[in-house]
Short mmCIF file of C-alpha atoms in Angstrom, two decimals:
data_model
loop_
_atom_site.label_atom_id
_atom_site.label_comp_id
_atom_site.label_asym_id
_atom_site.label_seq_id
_atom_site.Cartn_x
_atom_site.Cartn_y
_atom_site.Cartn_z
CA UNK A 1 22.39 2.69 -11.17
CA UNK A 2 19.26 0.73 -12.55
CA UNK A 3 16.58 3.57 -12.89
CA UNK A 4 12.64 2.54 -13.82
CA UNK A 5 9.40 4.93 -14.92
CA UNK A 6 5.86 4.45 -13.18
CA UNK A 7 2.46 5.27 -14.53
CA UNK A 8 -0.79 5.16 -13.00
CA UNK A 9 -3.73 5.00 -15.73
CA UNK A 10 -7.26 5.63 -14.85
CA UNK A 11 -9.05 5.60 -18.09
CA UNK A 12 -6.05 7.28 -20.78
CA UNK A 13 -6.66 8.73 -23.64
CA UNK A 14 -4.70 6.50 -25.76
CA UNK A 15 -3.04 8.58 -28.10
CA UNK A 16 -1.41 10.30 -25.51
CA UNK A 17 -0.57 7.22 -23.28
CA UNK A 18 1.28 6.14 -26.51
CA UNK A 19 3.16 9.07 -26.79
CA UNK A 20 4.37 9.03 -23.13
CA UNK A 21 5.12 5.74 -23.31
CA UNK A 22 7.39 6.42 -26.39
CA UNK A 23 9.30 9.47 -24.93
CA UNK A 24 9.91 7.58 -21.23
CA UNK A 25 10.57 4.14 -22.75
CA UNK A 26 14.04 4.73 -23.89
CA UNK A 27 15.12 6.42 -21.10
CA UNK A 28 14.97 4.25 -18.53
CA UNK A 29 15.61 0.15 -17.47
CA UNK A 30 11.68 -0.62 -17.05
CA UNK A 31 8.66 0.59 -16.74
CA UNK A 32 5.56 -0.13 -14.26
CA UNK A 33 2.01 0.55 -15.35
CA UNK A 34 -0.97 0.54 -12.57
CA UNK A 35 -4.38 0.28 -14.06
CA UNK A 36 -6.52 1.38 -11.81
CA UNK A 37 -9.65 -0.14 -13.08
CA UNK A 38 -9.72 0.82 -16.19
CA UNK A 39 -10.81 -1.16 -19.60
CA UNK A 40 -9.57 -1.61 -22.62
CA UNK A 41 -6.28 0.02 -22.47
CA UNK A 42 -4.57 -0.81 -25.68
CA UNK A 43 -1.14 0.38 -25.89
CA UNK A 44 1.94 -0.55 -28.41
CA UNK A 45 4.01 -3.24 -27.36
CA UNK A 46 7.28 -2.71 -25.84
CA UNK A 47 9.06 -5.99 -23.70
CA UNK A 48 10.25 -4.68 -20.59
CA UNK A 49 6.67 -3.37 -19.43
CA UNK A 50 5.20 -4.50 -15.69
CA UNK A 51 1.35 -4.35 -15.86
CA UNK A 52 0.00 -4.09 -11.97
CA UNK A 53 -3.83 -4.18 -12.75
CA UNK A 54 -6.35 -2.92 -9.75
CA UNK A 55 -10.19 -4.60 -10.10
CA UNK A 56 -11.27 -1.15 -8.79
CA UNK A 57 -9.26 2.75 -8.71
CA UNK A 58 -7.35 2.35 -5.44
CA UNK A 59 -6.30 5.99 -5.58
CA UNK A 60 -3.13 7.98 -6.71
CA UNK A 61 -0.87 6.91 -3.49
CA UNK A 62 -1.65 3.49 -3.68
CA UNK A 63 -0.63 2.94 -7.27
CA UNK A 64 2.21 5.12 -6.55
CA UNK A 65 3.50 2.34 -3.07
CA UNK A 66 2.75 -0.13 -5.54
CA UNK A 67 4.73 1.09 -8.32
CA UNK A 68 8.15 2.44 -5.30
CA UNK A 69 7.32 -1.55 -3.67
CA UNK A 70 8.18 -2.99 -6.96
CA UNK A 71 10.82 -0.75 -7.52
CA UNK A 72 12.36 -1.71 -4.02
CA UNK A 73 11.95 -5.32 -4.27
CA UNK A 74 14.03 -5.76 -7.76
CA UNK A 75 16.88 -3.42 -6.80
CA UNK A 76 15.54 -0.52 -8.79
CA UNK A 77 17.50 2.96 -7.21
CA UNK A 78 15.09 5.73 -9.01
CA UNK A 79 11.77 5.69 -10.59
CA UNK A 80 10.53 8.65 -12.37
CA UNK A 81 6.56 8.92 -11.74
CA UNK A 82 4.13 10.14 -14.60
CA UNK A 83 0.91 11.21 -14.92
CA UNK A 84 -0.43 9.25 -18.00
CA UNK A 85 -0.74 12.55 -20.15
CA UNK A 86 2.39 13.89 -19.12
CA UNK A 87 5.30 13.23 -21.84
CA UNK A 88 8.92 13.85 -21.18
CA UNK A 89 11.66 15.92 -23.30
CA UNK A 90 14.60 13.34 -24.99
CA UNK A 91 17.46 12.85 -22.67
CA UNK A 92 15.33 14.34 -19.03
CA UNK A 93 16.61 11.22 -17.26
CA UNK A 94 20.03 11.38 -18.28
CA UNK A 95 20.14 15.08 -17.14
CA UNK A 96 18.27 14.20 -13.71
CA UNK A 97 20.94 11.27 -13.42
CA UNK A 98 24.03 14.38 -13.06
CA UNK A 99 22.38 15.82 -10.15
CA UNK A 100 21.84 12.35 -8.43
CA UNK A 101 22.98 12.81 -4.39
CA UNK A 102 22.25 10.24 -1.39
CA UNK A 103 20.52 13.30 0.47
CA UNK A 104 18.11 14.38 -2.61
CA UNK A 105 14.53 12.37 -2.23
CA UNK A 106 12.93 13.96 -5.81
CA UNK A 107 14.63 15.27 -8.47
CA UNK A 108 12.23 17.42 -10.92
CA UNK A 109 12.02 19.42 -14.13
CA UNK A 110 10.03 22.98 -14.49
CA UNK A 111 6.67 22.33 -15.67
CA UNK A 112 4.39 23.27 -18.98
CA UNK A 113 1.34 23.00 -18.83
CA UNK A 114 -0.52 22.45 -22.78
CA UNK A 115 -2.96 24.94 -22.15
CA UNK A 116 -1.23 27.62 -20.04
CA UNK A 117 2.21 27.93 -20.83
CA UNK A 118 5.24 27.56 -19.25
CA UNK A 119 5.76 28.88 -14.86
CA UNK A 120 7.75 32.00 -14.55
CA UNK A 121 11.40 30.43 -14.76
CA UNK A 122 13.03 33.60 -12.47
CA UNK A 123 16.04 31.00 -11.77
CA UNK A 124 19.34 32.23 -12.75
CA UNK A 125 21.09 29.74 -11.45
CA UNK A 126 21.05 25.38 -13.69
CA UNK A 127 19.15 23.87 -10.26
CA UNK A 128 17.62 25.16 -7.04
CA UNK A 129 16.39 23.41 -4.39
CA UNK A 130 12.43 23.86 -3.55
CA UNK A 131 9.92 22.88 -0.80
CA UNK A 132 7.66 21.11 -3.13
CA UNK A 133 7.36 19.16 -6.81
CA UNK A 134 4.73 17.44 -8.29
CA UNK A 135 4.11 13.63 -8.99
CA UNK A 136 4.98 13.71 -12.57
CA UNK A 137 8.21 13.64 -13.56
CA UNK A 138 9.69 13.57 -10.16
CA UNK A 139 12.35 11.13 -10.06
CA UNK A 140 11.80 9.67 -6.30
CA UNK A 141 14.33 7.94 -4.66
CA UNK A 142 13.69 4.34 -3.66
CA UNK A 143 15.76 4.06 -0.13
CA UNK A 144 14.16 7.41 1.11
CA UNK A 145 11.04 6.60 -0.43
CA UNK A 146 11.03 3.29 1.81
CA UNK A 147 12.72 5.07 4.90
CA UNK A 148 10.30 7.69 5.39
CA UNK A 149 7.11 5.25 5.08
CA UNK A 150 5.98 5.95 1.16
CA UNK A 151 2.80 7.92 0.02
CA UNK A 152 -0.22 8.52 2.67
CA UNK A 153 -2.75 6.39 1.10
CA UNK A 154 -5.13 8.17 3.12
CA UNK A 155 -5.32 10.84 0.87
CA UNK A 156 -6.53 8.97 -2.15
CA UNK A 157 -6.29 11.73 -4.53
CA UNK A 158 -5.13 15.55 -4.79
CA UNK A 159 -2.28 16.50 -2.04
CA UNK A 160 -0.36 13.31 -2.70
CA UNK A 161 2.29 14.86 -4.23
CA UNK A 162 2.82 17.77 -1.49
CA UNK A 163 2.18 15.51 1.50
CA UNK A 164 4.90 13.40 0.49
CA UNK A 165 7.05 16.28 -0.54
CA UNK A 166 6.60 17.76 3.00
CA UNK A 167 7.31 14.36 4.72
CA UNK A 168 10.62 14.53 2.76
CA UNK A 169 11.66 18.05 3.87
CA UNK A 170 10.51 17.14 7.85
CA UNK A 171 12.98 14.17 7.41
CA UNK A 172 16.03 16.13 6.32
CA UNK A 173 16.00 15.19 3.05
CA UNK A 174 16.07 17.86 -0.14
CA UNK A 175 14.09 18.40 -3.43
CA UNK A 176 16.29 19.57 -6.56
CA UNK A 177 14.82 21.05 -9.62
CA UNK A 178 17.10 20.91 -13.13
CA UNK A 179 15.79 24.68 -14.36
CA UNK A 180 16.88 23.51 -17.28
CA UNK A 181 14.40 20.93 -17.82
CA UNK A 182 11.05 21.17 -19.30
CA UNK A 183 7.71 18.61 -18.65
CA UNK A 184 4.69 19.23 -20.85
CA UNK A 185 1.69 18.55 -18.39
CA UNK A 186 -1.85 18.78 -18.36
CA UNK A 187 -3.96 20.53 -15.68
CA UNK A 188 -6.96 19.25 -17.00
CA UNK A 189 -9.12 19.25 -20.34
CA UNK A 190 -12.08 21.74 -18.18
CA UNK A 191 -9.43 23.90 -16.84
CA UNK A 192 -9.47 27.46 -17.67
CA UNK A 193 -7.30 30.63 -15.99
CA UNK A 194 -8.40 33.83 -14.82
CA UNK A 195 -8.01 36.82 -13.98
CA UNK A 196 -8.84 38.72 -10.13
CA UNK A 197 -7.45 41.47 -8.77
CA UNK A 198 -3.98 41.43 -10.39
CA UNK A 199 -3.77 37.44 -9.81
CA UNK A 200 -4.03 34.60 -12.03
CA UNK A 201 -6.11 31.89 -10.52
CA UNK A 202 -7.51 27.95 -11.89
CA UNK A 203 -10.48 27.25 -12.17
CA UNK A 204 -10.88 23.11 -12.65
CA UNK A 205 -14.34 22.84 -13.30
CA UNK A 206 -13.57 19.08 -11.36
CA UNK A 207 -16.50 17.00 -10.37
CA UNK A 208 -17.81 17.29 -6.92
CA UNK A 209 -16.20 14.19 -5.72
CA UNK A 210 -13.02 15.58 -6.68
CA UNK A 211 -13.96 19.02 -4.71
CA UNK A 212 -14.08 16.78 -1.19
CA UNK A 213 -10.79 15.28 -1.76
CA UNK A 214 -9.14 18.92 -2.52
CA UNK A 215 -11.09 20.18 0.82
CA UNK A 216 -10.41 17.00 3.41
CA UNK A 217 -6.65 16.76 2.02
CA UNK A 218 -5.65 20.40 2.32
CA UNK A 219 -7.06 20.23 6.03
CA UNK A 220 -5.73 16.59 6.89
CA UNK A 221 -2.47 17.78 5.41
CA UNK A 222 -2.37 20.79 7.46
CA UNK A 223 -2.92 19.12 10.60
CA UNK A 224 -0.90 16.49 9.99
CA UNK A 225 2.45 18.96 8.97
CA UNK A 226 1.21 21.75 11.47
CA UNK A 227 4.85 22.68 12.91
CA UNK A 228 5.81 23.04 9.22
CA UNK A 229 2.94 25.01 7.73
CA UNK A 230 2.46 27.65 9.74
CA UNK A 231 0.00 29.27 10.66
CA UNK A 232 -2.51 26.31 10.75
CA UNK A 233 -5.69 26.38 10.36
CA UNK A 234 -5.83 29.70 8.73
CA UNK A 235 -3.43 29.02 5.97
CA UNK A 236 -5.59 25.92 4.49
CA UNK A 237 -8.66 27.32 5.18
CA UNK A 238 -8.08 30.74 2.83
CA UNK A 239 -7.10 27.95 0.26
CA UNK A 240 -10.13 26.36 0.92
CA UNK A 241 -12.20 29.36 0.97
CA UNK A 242 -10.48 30.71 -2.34
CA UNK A 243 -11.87 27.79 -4.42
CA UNK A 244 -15.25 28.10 -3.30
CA UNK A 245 -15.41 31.48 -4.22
CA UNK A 246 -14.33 30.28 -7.94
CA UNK A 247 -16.79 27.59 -7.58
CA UNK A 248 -19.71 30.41 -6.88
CA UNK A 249 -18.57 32.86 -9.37
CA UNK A 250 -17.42 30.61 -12.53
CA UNK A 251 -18.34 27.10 -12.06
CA UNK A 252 -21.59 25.04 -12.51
CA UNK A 253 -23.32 22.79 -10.01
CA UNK A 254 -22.17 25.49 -7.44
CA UNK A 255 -24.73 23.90 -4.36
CA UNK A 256 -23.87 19.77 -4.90
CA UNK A 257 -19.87 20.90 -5.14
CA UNK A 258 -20.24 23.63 -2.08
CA UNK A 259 -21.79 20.62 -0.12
CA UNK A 260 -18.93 18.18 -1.01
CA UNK A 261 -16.85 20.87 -0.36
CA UNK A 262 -18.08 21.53 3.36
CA UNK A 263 -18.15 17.36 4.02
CA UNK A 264 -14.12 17.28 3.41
CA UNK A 265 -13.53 20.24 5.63
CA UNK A 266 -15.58 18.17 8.44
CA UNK A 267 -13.73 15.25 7.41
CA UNK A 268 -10.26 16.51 7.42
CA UNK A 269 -10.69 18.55 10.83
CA UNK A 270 -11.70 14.49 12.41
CA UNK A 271 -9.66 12.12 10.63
CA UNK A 272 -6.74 11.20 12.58
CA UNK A 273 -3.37 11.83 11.52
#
């Protein structure tokens, strides 16, 4: 079972690059890093590092087919996927490794996020399988990975992670999460959570750029899984209209990021799928 870790850097912050590089590196057979752009990345040295280096950012699921085409090519079986700020507990790998099956495409652990604290674990029971996990940490399966055509490249950024998740579960194939297993994650340095109406919501405080991904992805996804998330278009569009209503009420720049915001709904209700 040869098992390698992926990470796609867009600009680090190098203190924290190191450390997830540290806490991965001994866990696994090799490791793949896609810079997407960025300069002067200056890391430790470790021998059994791949550097894949992009002239420009080519996006999250293009660094990600990059990292699963290497993976395929030299006979790798599993790659675990990281964000760069993301750091893993000792021995997660080794745990993910018990649960390995030919029918599982991800393997994940709960998530922590930094800021916010840990999700609710309500699981009573070491794994359960769920409908979606995100990029980091996920150990992806290389076969499936290759069988059900890899990440939608389309997508760029934001919705990566659930479109592929989503392709897995239309394909028959499973996602298992070790409850057992802890990732400290980052949802983002501007990030803050609040409080409406009984419910705890995010509010990023992205750029606007970022705000037309997040709107064109939810509604290319939702077209483009309709017979799984049901009812389409209602269900993307209260997403949608959810984070605008943060943007208006707690965010700056509310008119450039409403506009981006109303250029990815067009955009996602005409792309093709």
């Amino acid at each position: 079972m040869k098992i390698a870790a992926g990470i796609i850097l867009y600009h680090p912050d190098i203190e924290r690059l190191n450390e997830n590089i540290s806490s991965i590196y001994p866990q696994v057979d090799h490791l793949f890093l896609v810079n997407n752009g960025s300069q002067g990345i200056n890391i430790e040295k470790y021998p059994n590092i791949t550097w894949i280096n992009n002239s420009t950012n080519k996006g999250v699921a293009f660094g990600l087919n990059q990292i699963l085409n290497q993976c395929y090519e030299q006979g790798y079986d599993w790659v675990i996927t990281l964000d760069q700020d993301s750091v893993c507990a000792a021995g997660m790998v080794e745990e993910m490794k018990k649960n390995i099956d030919t029918n599982i495409g991800i393997i994940c652990p709960i998530i922590e996020d930094r800021n916010y604290g840990i999700k609710e674990n309500i699981h009573t029971s070491t794994t359960s399988f769920i409908n979606e996990s995100i990029t980091s940490a996920s150990l992806t399966n290389v076969k499936i990975w290759k069988k059900i055509g890899g990440f939608d490249e389309y997508l760029f950024i934001d919705g990566v992670d659930t479109d592929y998740c989503l392709t897995l579960i239309e394909n028959g194939f499973k996602i298992l999460q070790i409850n057992n297993l802890i990732l400290k994650h980052e949802i983002g340095h501007k990030a803050k959570i609040i409080h409406l109406f009984g419910r705890k919501y995010v509010v990023f405080n992205h750029c606007s750029s970022r705000y037309y991904y997040i709107a064109r992805n939810y509604i290319y996804i939702s077209r483009k899984h309709s017979s799984y998330l049901q009812p389409y278009p209602f269900r993307c569009l209260l997403t949608i209209s959810i984070r605008l209503m943060l943007i208006l009420c707690f965010e700056k720049n509310k008119l450039q990021k409403t506009i981006k915001i109303l250029s990815g709904i067009k955009d996602g209700l005409i792309e093709k799928k």
